[in-house]
Amino acid sequence: MEHALTIALLLIIGFNPGFLLIRVFGVPGDPDTLEDACVRLRRESA
């Protein structure tokens, strides 16, 4: 399940690791959590 989620994230971001890090973990001072980012990604891809 974890691997499927990782692959899905890679497909969504087009294999750009920098974008993944910014998108999932946020920039310093960004209050978003990993869960918030996943929810946002799901909402945008729907």
Coordinates of C-alpha atoms in Angstrom, one line a residue, residues 15-23:
F15 CA 9.0 12.4 -11.1
N16 CA 10.3 15.8 -9.8
P17 CA 11.9 15.1 -6.4
G18 CA 12.2 18.8 -5.5
F19 CA 8.6 19.4 -6.2
L20 CA 7.7 16.3 -4.2
L21 CA 9.6 17.6 -1.2
I22 CA 8.1 21.0 -1.4
R23 CA 4.6 19.6 -2.0

